[in-house]
Amino acid sequence: MLKYLNIIEQLSDSDKVHILCDIDLLSDRKYRVMGIPALHIASLDQFCGEDLPTAVAMSNSWDSSMVENAANHLFRSMAEQGVDIAIVPGPKPKINPCRSALSEDSLLAGAMTAAYLRAAAQFGVSVVLDDFYIRPDELLWLDTQPDERMLREQLTQPYQSLISAPACKGVLTATDLEQTGWEQVNAQLRSTLTQDQELFFLCPKVSSRETVRLLSHGGLCLQGSSVALEAALERYKQLETRIAHGDATAEELAQEVALGKAISPDAVNEATDRLLRFLFAAKRKPTVSTLPVDPQVFEKAHAASMVLLKNDGTLPLKTNKVALYGPGASMTIKGGTGSGEVNERHSISIWEGMKKAGCDITTESWLSDYQKDYADGLAQFEKRISDSLKSLDIATYMNLFLQSYSYPFGRPITTEDVENSDTDTCIYVVARQSGEGHDRKLEEFMLSEEEREHIRFCTSHYEKTIVVLNVGSSFDVCFMDEIPGINALIYFCQQGS
């Protein structure tokens, strides 16, 4: 039975097709007149901004109470800016080391996600959990096809304890229904819900091939192919007419529906009703939270997001004078590339941050030389890109899109640098950039020969050497066993804009 039949009857077939394939169209006045709510959807990291680390960085803390404290600030900001739905990282454990996830442990990831759900409920913001599927590249990594046990352990179980939270309204899932065991997992997950609970499966962006099948199988999409859906609806009507005239059979119609080439008006109405149920359930309910603002939440979150992997007592620093080297010292990487990049007003580097904290950085000559090397290399890279754009070849454009500037390693560290630094304590910051259009190559998951030489030189000339990893995901730390004299190792991660 359709819950919102009175609204559905006011919509034309064209209206239904278009709002089912583009949720942004609901801001149109004609839908608002009908009482259909438009939703403001935002991802969690959009609101981390200049104040807080990313969700993945904060999960390094293993401190769900700190994460919840930070999340209260995030969701307060979201509510103030009219956000209805926040897309929050789901608890799926990290399977592929090249992909970001809250943790390799599903229990820890679940604890972090639960902290965001509790905070969202305080401010009336709904949550859709991200990444409820195993990607094709993760299947390659696992070298297997999903079986029942893997789906249960990697997908169903981590989500089961979270989907009943009041703030949780849905999960973002895959579009490849067969490969990811959609129907099997869908049934497993829904079996844990109580009778009055609803859970909506949404796909961020759906191909024309999958749009019809997704809507037919009980899913929704934020963006789909209206052309494909309109054609499938028309195809169904044509086949019905042909069946009435004896030119087609019911079996042919059923086969077209199964293949996603046709969809019935009833199925479109059911999908529209499902969309309306989601919209009304997820629309933010104005709330007044009495939670106090913690003035130290930002400082606590950034400190907790770094992980101390080794320390022989060198940290905290015993001196104000510090020799600072490495690509990430002056050009600290804050986040990813492509869609993961932010054009911020200013991003504080490790060099700048340490100076503001009162440290005397005694290697500014090396750092200034590095900045010049970086700028010169970037200018050459941009010129090469500019020259290539003179071609009108579409393949050239696509190749250029997948290119990004790689950080230089800097000039060798010299005895003169050491003598001028006038300190016994050295910090070397390793940096790696990656993201959309800039996948890391295999060799970028470990130290380069230049970096090895830099660090060896530091350990042989400074009494105390600290290595900092300004890296957003996996990195090989076997160098700790290969280079003697490293006193401390910090996983700094990428702290956000």
Short mmCIF file of C-alpha atoms in Angstrom, two decimals:
data_model
loop_
_atom_site.label_atom_id
_atom_site.label_comp_id
_atom_site.label_asym_id
_atom_site.label_seq_id
_atom_site.Cartn_x
_atom_site.Cartn_y
_atom_site.Cartn_z
CA MET A 1 0.00 0.00 0.00
CA LEU A 2 1.35 3.41 -0.98
CA LYS A 3 1.78 5.70 2.02
CA TYR A 4 1.88 8.92 -0.03
CA LEU A 5 -0.67 8.05 -2.72
CA ASN A 6 -2.25 11.52 -2.50
CA ILE A 7 1.06 13.16 -3.53
CA ILE A 8 1.91 10.52 -6.13
CA GLU A 9 -1.40 11.12 -7.89
CA GLN A 10 -0.43 14.78 -8.35
CA LEU A 11 2.81 13.84 -10.12
CA SER A 12 3.05 13.12 -13.83
CA ASP A 13 5.10 10.17 -15.07
CA SER A 14 7.75 12.66 -16.18
CA ASP A 15 7.85 14.21 -12.68
CA LYS A 16 8.31 10.81 -11.07
CA VAL A 17 11.07 9.83 -13.48
CA HIS A 18 13.02 13.03 -12.94
CA ILE A 19 12.88 13.20 -9.14
CA LEU A 20 13.74 9.50 -8.90
CA CYS A 21 16.88 10.19 -10.94
CA ASP A 22 17.94 13.53 -9.49
CA ILE A 23 17.13 14.30 -5.87
CA ASP A 24 18.34 17.90 -6.32
CA LEU A 25 15.30 18.66 -8.50
CA LEU A 26 13.12 18.58 -5.39
CA SER A 27 14.14 22.17 -4.68
CA ASP A 28 11.85 23.20 -7.56
CA ARG A 29 8.91 25.27 -6.32
CA LYS A 30 6.27 23.03 -7.91
CA TYR A 31 7.33 20.13 -5.66
CA ARG A 32 7.49 22.31 -2.55
CA VAL A 33 3.90 23.45 -3.24
CA MET A 34 2.87 19.79 -3.05
CA GLY A 35 4.52 19.56 0.36
CA ILE A 36 7.48 17.46 -0.84
CA PRO A 37 10.57 18.38 1.21
CA ALA A 38 13.90 19.13 -0.46
CA LEU A 39 16.94 17.81 1.36
CA HIS A 40 20.28 19.44 2.01
CA ILE A 41 22.83 16.60 1.89
CA ALA A 42 26.46 17.02 2.97
CA SER A 43 29.37 14.72 3.71
CA LEU A 44 30.97 14.80 7.13
CA ASP A 45 34.38 15.93 5.88
CA GLN A 46 32.83 18.98 4.21
CA PHE A 47 32.31 20.35 7.71
CA CYS A 48 35.68 19.38 9.18
CA GLY A 49 37.04 22.38 7.27
CA GLU A 50 39.70 24.44 8.99
CA ASP A 51 38.82 23.38 12.54
CA LEU A 52 38.90 19.59 12.74
CA PRO A 53 40.78 16.68 11.19
CA THR A 54 38.98 14.35 8.80
CA ALA A 55 36.88 11.48 10.16
CA VAL A 56 39.57 8.98 9.11
CA ALA A 57 42.27 11.01 10.88
CA MET A 58 40.22 11.27 14.09
CA SER A 59 39.67 7.50 14.12
CA ASN A 60 43.44 7.15 14.65
CA SER A 61 42.77 8.22 18.25
CA TRP A 62 40.80 5.04 19.12
CA ASP A 63 38.88 7.42 21.41
CA SER A 64 35.16 7.34 20.65
CA SER A 65 34.34 9.89 23.40
CA MET A 66 36.74 12.42 21.84
CA VAL A 67 35.24 11.70 18.41
CA GLU A 68 31.72 12.22 19.78
CA ASN A 69 32.81 15.52 21.34
CA ALA A 70 34.19 16.66 17.98
CA ALA A 71 31.09 15.32 16.20
CA ASN A 72 28.87 17.46 18.44
CA HIS A 73 30.64 20.51 17.06
CA LEU A 74 30.29 19.24 13.47
CA PHE A 75 26.57 18.48 13.72
CA ARG A 76 25.87 21.74 15.52
CA SER A 77 27.42 23.51 12.49
CA MET A 78 25.44 21.31 10.10
CA ALA A 79 22.16 22.07 11.86
CA GLU A 80 22.91 25.80 11.85
CA GLN A 81 23.48 25.63 8.08
CA GLY A 82 20.31 23.65 7.41
CA VAL A 83 21.83 20.25 6.61
CA ASP A 84 19.23 17.48 6.70
CA ILE A 85 21.38 14.45 5.92
CA ALA A 86 25.03 13.84 6.71
CA ILE A 87 26.91 11.13 4.85
CA VAL A 88 29.05 9.48 7.53
CA PRO A 89 31.77 6.84 7.01
CA GLY A 90 30.28 3.43 7.69
CA PRO A 91 31.88 0.77 9.88
CA LYS A 92 33.09 -1.44 7.04
CA PRO A 93 36.63 -2.45 7.97
CA LYS A 94 39.58 -1.48 5.81
CA ILE A 95 39.97 -4.27 3.23
CA ASN A 96 42.03 -2.61 0.53
CA PRO A 97 45.05 -0.68 1.90
CA CYS A 98 44.69 1.86 -0.92
CA ARG A 99 41.21 2.87 0.29
CA SER A 100 40.37 5.02 3.28
CA ALA A 101 38.33 3.52 6.12
CA LEU A 102 37.87 4.26 9.80
CA SER A 103 39.76 1.16 10.91
CA GLU A 104 40.95 -2.29 9.91
CA ASP A 105 38.93 -3.55 12.88
CA SER A 106 35.16 -3.59 12.39
CA LEU A 107 34.45 -3.20 16.14
CA LEU A 108 36.59 -0.06 16.40
CA ALA A 109 35.15 1.34 13.15
CA GLY A 110 31.66 0.64 14.49
CA ALA A 111 32.44 2.48 17.75
CA MET A 112 33.56 5.54 15.78
CA THR A 113 30.47 5.50 13.54
CA ALA A 114 28.23 5.10 16.60
CA ALA A 115 29.77 8.28 18.07
CA TYR A 116 28.70 10.23 14.98
CA LEU A 117 25.19 8.78 15.14
CA ARG A 118 24.77 9.82 18.78
CA ALA A 119 25.94 13.35 18.00
CA ALA A 120 23.66 13.62 14.95
CA ALA A 121 20.62 12.68 17.05
CA GLN A 122 21.35 15.58 19.42
CA PHE A 123 20.88 18.09 16.59
CA GLY A 124 18.12 16.46 14.54
CA VAL A 125 20.39 15.66 11.59
CA SER A 126 19.77 12.37 9.81
CA VAL A 127 22.63 10.08 8.79
CA VAL A 128 23.26 7.88 5.79
CA LEU A 129 26.13 5.43 6.32
CA ASP A 130 28.65 5.23 3.50
CA ASP A 131 30.41 2.35 1.79
CA PHE A 132 28.00 -0.55 2.35
CA TYR A 133 29.53 -2.75 -0.31
CA ILE A 134 32.71 -4.46 -1.40
CA ARG A 135 34.22 -2.74 -4.42
CA PRO A 136 35.49 -4.64 -7.47
CA ASP A 137 39.06 -3.52 -6.67
CA GLU A 138 38.64 -4.88 -3.15
CA LEU A 139 37.54 -8.20 -4.60
CA LEU A 140 40.75 -8.25 -6.62
CA TRP A 141 42.70 -7.47 -3.46
CA LEU A 142 40.99 -10.29 -1.61
CA ASP A 143 41.41 -12.53 -4.67
CA THR A 144 37.96 -13.99 -4.12
CA GLN A 145 34.26 -13.61 -4.83
CA PRO A 146 32.01 -12.65 -1.92
CA ASP A 147 30.64 -15.67 -0.09
CA GLU A 148 28.08 -15.69 2.70
CA ARG A 149 30.65 -15.64 5.51
CA MET A 150 32.62 -12.74 4.02
CA LEU A 151 29.49 -10.69 3.42
CA ARG A 152 28.36 -11.33 6.97
CA GLU A 153 31.70 -10.45 8.58
CA GLN A 154 32.66 -7.51 6.37
CA LEU A 155 29.26 -5.95 5.77
CA THR A 156 26.26 -7.19 7.70
CA GLN A 157 27.67 -7.55 11.22
CA PRO A 158 29.46 -4.16 11.41
CA TYR A 159 26.25 -2.39 10.34
CA GLN A 160 23.70 -4.38 12.35
CA SER A 161 24.34 -2.60 15.64
CA LEU A 162 24.11 0.84 14.01
CA ILE A 163 21.14 0.85 11.66
CA SER A 164 18.65 0.85 14.53
CA ALA A 165 20.00 4.19 15.82
CA PRO A 166 17.32 6.93 15.60
CA ALA A 167 19.50 9.13 13.38
CA CYS A 168 20.29 6.40 10.82
CA LYS A 169 17.99 6.59 7.81
CA GLY A 170 19.89 4.64 5.18
CA VAL A 171 23.11 3.31 3.71
CA LEU A 172 24.98 4.17 0.53
CA THR A 173 25.48 0.99 -1.39
CA ALA A 174 26.88 -0.31 -4.67
CA THR A 175 25.23 -0.36 -8.06
CA ASP A 176 26.65 -3.71 -9.17
CA LEU A 177 23.85 -5.70 -7.62
CA GLU A 178 24.93 -9.18 -8.59
CA GLN A 179 28.64 -8.93 -7.82
CA THR A 180 28.13 -7.47 -4.36
CA GLY A 181 25.42 -9.91 -3.33
CA TRP A 182 22.81 -7.14 -3.08
CA GLU A 183 19.71 -9.25 -2.49
CA GLN A 184 21.46 -11.57 -0.01
CA VAL A 185 22.92 -8.75 2.08
CA ASN A 186 19.76 -6.66 1.79
CA ALA A 187 17.75 -9.51 3.31
CA GLN A 188 20.33 -10.15 6.05
CA LEU A 189 20.40 -6.54 7.10
CA ARG A 190 16.65 -5.95 6.98
CA SER A 191 16.07 -9.04 9.11
CA THR A 192 17.59 -7.20 12.09
CA LEU A 193 15.11 -4.28 11.93
CA THR A 194 12.02 -4.02 14.07
CA GLN A 195 8.62 -3.85 12.41
CA ASP A 196 8.31 -0.05 12.59
CA GLN A 197 11.81 0.65 11.27
CA GLU A 198 12.64 1.52 7.70
CA LEU A 199 16.08 1.46 6.10
CA PHE A 200 16.72 2.97 2.68
CA PHE A 201 19.41 1.80 0.31
CA LEU A 202 20.80 4.62 -1.82
CA CYS A 203 23.38 4.74 -4.59
CA PRO A 204 25.30 7.99 -5.11
CA LYS A 205 25.43 7.89 -8.91
CA VAL A 206 23.95 5.15 -11.07
CA SER A 207 24.63 4.24 -14.67
CA SER A 208 21.82 3.96 -17.20
CA ARG A 209 22.21 0.17 -17.15
CA GLU A 210 21.66 -0.01 -13.40
CA THR A 211 19.09 2.76 -12.77
CA VAL A 212 16.03 0.70 -13.64
CA ARG A 213 17.24 -2.42 -11.88
CA LEU A 214 18.10 -0.48 -8.72
CA LEU A 215 14.66 1.13 -8.49
CA SER A 216 12.99 -2.21 -9.26
CA HIS A 217 14.95 -3.94 -6.46
CA GLY A 218 13.90 -1.56 -3.70
CA GLY A 219 16.77 0.93 -3.88
CA LEU A 220 16.99 4.67 -4.47
CA CYS A 221 19.60 6.81 -6.16
CA LEU A 222 20.82 10.34 -5.62
CA GLN A 223 21.65 10.61 -9.31
CA GLY A 224 20.53 8.21 -12.03
CA SER A 225 19.61 8.07 -15.70
CA SER A 226 16.20 9.64 -16.34
CA VAL A 227 16.56 8.72 -20.02
CA ALA A 228 16.93 5.03 -19.18
CA LEU A 229 14.05 5.08 -16.69
CA GLU A 230 11.74 6.93 -19.08
CA ALA A 231 12.60 4.49 -21.88
CA ALA A 232 11.98 1.49 -19.61
CA LEU A 233 8.58 2.85 -18.54
CA GLU A 234 7.61 3.47 -22.16
CA ARG A 235 8.89 0.00 -23.13
CA TYR A 236 6.61 -1.58 -20.50
CA LYS A 237 3.57 0.28 -21.83
CA GLN A 238 4.42 -0.70 -25.42
CA LEU A 239 4.75 -4.38 -24.51
CA GLU A 240 1.44 -4.28 -22.63
CA THR A 241 -0.22 -2.90 -25.76
CA ARG A 242 1.44 -5.56 -27.92
CA ILE A 243 0.32 -8.30 -25.52
CA ALA A 244 -3.25 -6.99 -25.76
CA HIS A 245 -3.00 -7.31 -29.56
CA GLY A 246 -1.36 -10.73 -29.41
CA ASP A 247 2.00 -9.48 -30.75
CA ALA A 248 3.96 -10.24 -27.54
CA THR A 249 3.72 -12.55 -24.55
CA ALA A 250 3.70 -12.05 -20.80
CA GLU A 251 6.92 -14.08 -20.66
CA GLU A 252 8.66 -11.56 -22.94
CA LEU A 253 7.49 -8.72 -20.74
CA ALA A 254 8.74 -10.50 -17.59
CA GLN A 255 12.13 -11.07 -19.23
CA GLU A 256 12.44 -7.38 -20.20
CA VAL A 257 11.60 -6.39 -16.61
CA ALA A 258 14.18 -8.82 -15.21
CA LEU A 259 16.86 -7.37 -17.50
CA GLY A 260 16.05 -3.81 -16.46
CA LYS A 261 14.83 -2.88 -19.93
CA ALA A 262 11.26 -2.32 -18.80
CA ILE A 263 9.60 -1.14 -15.60
CA SER A 264 5.90 -1.05 -14.72
CA PRO A 265 4.01 2.09 -13.68
CA ASP A 266 3.27 0.32 -10.38
CA ALA A 267 7.01 -0.18 -9.76
CA VAL A 268 7.66 3.50 -10.53
CA ASN A 269 4.89 4.47 -8.11
CA GLU A 270 6.37 2.20 -5.44
CA ALA A 271 9.82 3.74 -5.97
CA THR A 272 8.32 7.24 -5.76
CA ASP A 273 6.54 6.30 -2.54
CA ARG A 274 9.83 4.94 -1.19
CA LEU A 275 11.57 8.20 -2.09
CA LEU A 276 8.86 10.22 -0.34
CA ARG A 277 9.09 8.05 2.77
CA PHE A 278 12.84 8.67 2.81
CA LEU A 279 12.43 12.44 2.33
CA PHE A 280 9.93 12.84 5.15
CA ALA A 281 11.90 10.53 7.47
CA ALA A 282 15.22 12.27 6.83
CA LYS A 283 14.09 15.91 6.86
CA ARG A 284 15.78 17.58 9.81
CA LYS A 285 13.59 18.17 12.83
CA PRO A 286 14.47 21.52 14.46
CA THR A 287 15.96 20.81 17.88
CA VAL A 288 17.51 22.87 20.64
CA SER A 289 20.57 21.13 22.08
CA THR A 290 21.74 21.93 25.59
CA LEU A 291 25.17 20.40 24.96
CA PRO A 292 27.89 22.86 25.99
CA VAL A 293 30.59 23.82 23.50
CA ASP A 294 34.01 22.45 24.46
CA PRO A 295 36.49 25.25 23.66
CA GLN A 296 39.36 22.73 23.47
CA VAL A 297 37.64 20.31 21.09
CA PHE A 298 39.77 21.31 18.09
CA GLU A 299 43.09 21.04 19.91
CA LYS A 300 42.11 17.70 21.44
CA ALA A 301 40.94 16.27 18.09
CA HIS A 302 44.12 17.21 16.22
CA ALA A 303 46.38 15.90 18.97
CA ALA A 304 44.46 12.63 19.25
CA SER A 305 44.47 12.12 15.47
CA MET A 306 48.24 11.65 15.43
CA VAL A 307 49.64 8.26 16.41
CA LEU A 308 52.93 7.82 18.25
CA LEU A 309 54.32 4.59 16.80
CA LYS A 310 57.69 4.69 18.58
CA ASN A 311 59.22 6.79 21.35
CA ASP A 312 62.33 6.02 23.38
CA GLY A 313 61.80 9.06 25.60
CA THR A 314 62.82 11.64 23.00
CA LEU A 315 59.29 13.04 23.01
CA PRO A 316 58.14 15.37 24.34
CA LEU A 317 60.97 17.58 23.05
CA LYS A 318 63.59 18.56 25.61
CA THR A 319 64.86 21.54 23.61
CA ASN A 320 63.38 24.55 21.87
CA LYS A 321 65.91 24.38 19.04
CA VAL A 322 64.88 21.92 16.32
CA ALA A 323 66.37 21.04 12.94
CA LEU A 324 63.43 20.46 10.59
CA TYR A 325 63.74 18.72 7.20
CA GLY A 326 61.65 16.81 4.69
CA PRO A 327 59.00 17.56 2.02
CA GLY A 328 56.13 17.64 4.52
CA ALA A 329 57.81 20.16 6.82
CA SER A 330 57.13 23.31 4.79
CA MET A 331 54.63 21.90 2.26
CA THR A 332 52.53 19.83 4.67
CA ILE A 333 49.85 17.81 2.86
CA LYS A 334 46.43 18.51 4.35
CA GLY A 335 44.21 16.26 2.19
CA GLY A 336 43.76 14.50 -1.14
CA THR A 337 43.60 15.55 -4.77
CA GLY A 338 40.71 16.08 -7.19
CA SER A 339 37.40 16.06 -5.32
CA GLY A 340 39.35 15.58 -2.10
CA GLU A 341 41.12 18.93 -2.51
CA VAL A 342 39.97 22.15 -0.84
CA ASN A 343 40.89 25.66 -1.95
CA GLU A 344 41.34 26.98 1.55
CA ARG A 345 42.38 30.51 2.55
CA HIS A 346 45.46 29.23 4.33
CA SER A 347 46.75 25.89 5.57
CA ILE A 348 49.26 25.85 8.42
CA SER A 349 52.37 23.77 7.72
CA ILE A 350 54.31 21.83 10.35
CA TRP A 351 57.06 24.45 10.02
CA GLU A 352 54.64 27.31 10.68
CA GLY A 353 52.83 25.46 13.46
CA MET A 354 56.04 24.65 15.33
CA LYS A 355 57.19 28.28 15.11
CA LYS A 356 53.84 29.46 16.46
CA ALA A 357 54.25 26.98 19.32
CA GLY A 358 57.54 28.66 20.26
CA CYS A 359 60.07 26.35 18.62
CA ASP A 360 63.25 27.81 17.16
CA ILE A 361 63.51 26.17 13.72
CA THR A 362 67.20 26.34 12.87
CA THR A 363 67.15 24.90 9.34
CA GLU A 364 65.18 27.61 7.57
CA SER A 365 67.82 27.74 4.83
CA TRP A 366 67.11 24.09 3.86
CA LEU A 367 63.35 24.66 4.11
CA SER A 368 63.51 27.79 1.94
CA ASP A 369 65.57 25.89 -0.65
CA TYR A 370 62.91 23.18 -0.63
CA GLN A 371 60.12 25.68 -1.21
CA LYS A 372 62.03 27.04 -4.21
CA ASP A 373 62.55 23.51 -5.60
CA TYR A 374 58.85 22.84 -5.12
CA ALA A 375 57.78 26.08 -6.83
CA ASP A 376 60.19 25.58 -9.76
CA GLY A 377 59.01 22.00 -10.27
CA LEU A 378 55.35 23.04 -10.05
CA ALA A 379 55.91 25.80 -12.65
CA GLN A 380 57.47 23.29 -15.04
CA PHE A 381 54.60 20.85 -14.43
CA GLU A 382 51.97 23.55 -15.08
CA LYS A 383 53.76 24.66 -18.25
CA ARG A 384 53.80 21.09 -19.55
CA ILE A 385 50.08 20.78 -18.80
CA SER A 386 49.39 24.14 -20.48
CA ASP A 387 51.33 23.13 -23.59
CA SER A 388 49.47 19.81 -23.75
CA LEU A 389 46.09 21.58 -23.57
CA LYS A 390 46.79 23.13 -26.95
CA SER A 391 45.83 19.76 -28.38
CA LEU A 392 42.11 19.15 -28.92
CA ASP A 393 42.50 15.39 -28.52
CA ILE A 394 39.99 14.09 -25.93
CA ALA A 395 42.44 11.35 -24.87
CA THR A 396 44.96 14.07 -24.00
CA TYR A 397 42.43 15.80 -21.78
CA MET A 398 41.65 12.56 -19.93
CA ASN A 399 45.34 11.79 -19.42
CA LEU A 400 45.95 15.29 -18.09
CA PHE A 401 43.07 14.91 -15.64
CA LEU A 402 44.81 11.85 -14.20
CA GLN A 403 48.07 13.70 -13.60
CA SER A 404 49.06 15.55 -10.47
CA TYR A 405 52.27 17.20 -9.31
CA SER A 406 54.50 14.93 -7.24
CA TYR A 407 56.45 16.46 -4.38
CA PRO A 408 60.25 16.65 -4.84
CA PHE A 409 62.41 15.19 -2.05
CA GLY A 410 64.61 18.24 -1.66
CA ARG A 411 68.35 18.74 -1.91
CA PRO A 412 70.78 16.62 0.13
CA ILE A 413 71.23 17.55 3.79
CA THR A 414 74.82 18.69 4.32
CA THR A 415 77.29 18.94 7.17
CA GLU A 416 76.94 22.71 6.88
CA ASP A 417 73.17 22.39 7.49
CA VAL A 418 73.88 20.38 10.63
CA GLU A 419 76.51 22.80 11.95
CA ASN A 420 74.29 25.82 11.31
CA SER A 421 71.32 24.14 12.99
CA ASP A 422 73.14 24.20 16.36
CA THR A 423 70.95 21.54 17.96
CA ASP A 424 71.02 17.84 18.80
CA THR A 425 67.39 17.23 17.79
CA CYS A 426 66.12 16.69 14.24
CA ILE A 427 62.66 16.11 12.77
CA TYR A 428 62.25 14.69 9.24
CA VAL A 429 58.76 14.82 7.66
CA VAL A 430 57.95 12.26 4.95
CA ALA A 431 55.03 13.32 2.71
CA ARG A 432 52.90 11.42 0.20
CA GLN A 433 50.01 12.84 -1.79
CA SER A 434 47.22 10.77 -3.35
CA GLY A 435 43.56 11.00 -4.27
CA GLU A 436 41.30 11.37 -7.29
CA GLY A 437 43.48 11.43 -10.41
CA HIS A 438 46.62 10.70 -8.38
CA ASP A 439 46.88 7.06 -7.35
CA ARG A 440 50.11 6.23 -5.58
CA LYS A 441 52.60 4.02 -7.42
CA LEU A 442 53.98 0.97 -5.63
CA GLU A 443 57.28 2.70 -4.85
CA GLU A 444 55.41 5.56 -3.17
CA PHE A 445 54.28 3.23 -0.39
CA MET A 446 57.86 3.19 0.95
CA LEU A 447 60.79 5.54 1.41
CA SER A 448 62.65 6.66 -1.70
CA GLU A 449 66.43 6.27 -1.87
CA GLU A 450 66.76 10.05 -1.45
CA GLU A 451 64.69 9.97 1.73
CA ARG A 452 66.67 7.00 3.07
CA GLU A 453 69.89 8.91 2.55
CA HIS A 454 68.43 12.01 4.20
CA ILE A 455 67.31 10.07 7.28
CA ARG A 456 70.57 8.08 7.52
CA PHE A 457 72.49 11.34 7.40
CA CYS A 458 70.29 12.80 10.14
CA THR A 459 70.65 9.79 12.45
CA SER A 460 74.46 9.87 12.08
CA HIS A 461 74.75 13.61 12.74
CA TYR A 462 72.02 14.30 15.33
CA GLU A 463 71.69 12.73 18.76
CA LYS A 464 67.89 12.60 18.45
CA THR A 465 66.02 11.94 15.17
CA ILE A 466 62.22 11.94 14.89
CA VAL A 467 60.47 10.79 11.70
CA VAL A 468 56.96 12.08 10.94
CA LEU A 469 54.69 10.44 8.33
CA ASN A 470 52.50 13.03 6.61
CA VAL A 471 50.67 10.29 4.69
CA GLY A 472 46.94 9.70 4.26
CA SER A 473 46.93 5.89 4.25
CA SER A 474 49.22 2.85 4.31
CA PHE A 475 52.99 3.22 4.39
CA ASP A 476 55.82 0.70 4.79
CA VAL A 477 57.76 1.36 8.02
CA CYS A 478 60.32 -1.43 7.63
CA PHE A 479 62.91 1.35 7.38
CA MET A 480 62.68 1.55 11.19
CA ASP A 481 64.51 -1.80 11.34
CA GLU A 482 66.91 -0.89 8.54
CA ILE A 483 68.07 2.59 9.63
CA PRO A 484 69.52 2.67 13.15
CA GLY A 485 69.21 5.76 15.30
CA ILE A 486 65.55 6.74 14.76
CA ASN A 487 64.31 7.66 18.23
CA ALA A 488 60.63 8.34 17.53
CA LEU A 489 58.07 7.78 14.78
CA ILE A 490 54.80 9.73 14.44
CA TYR A 491 51.94 8.97 12.07
CA PHE A 492 50.77 12.53 11.45
CA CYS A 493 48.22 11.46 8.81
CA GLN A 494 46.61 14.32 6.79
CA GLN A 495 44.87 16.67 9.18
CA GLY A 496 42.50 18.42 6.80
CA SER A 497 42.35 21.98 5.51
#
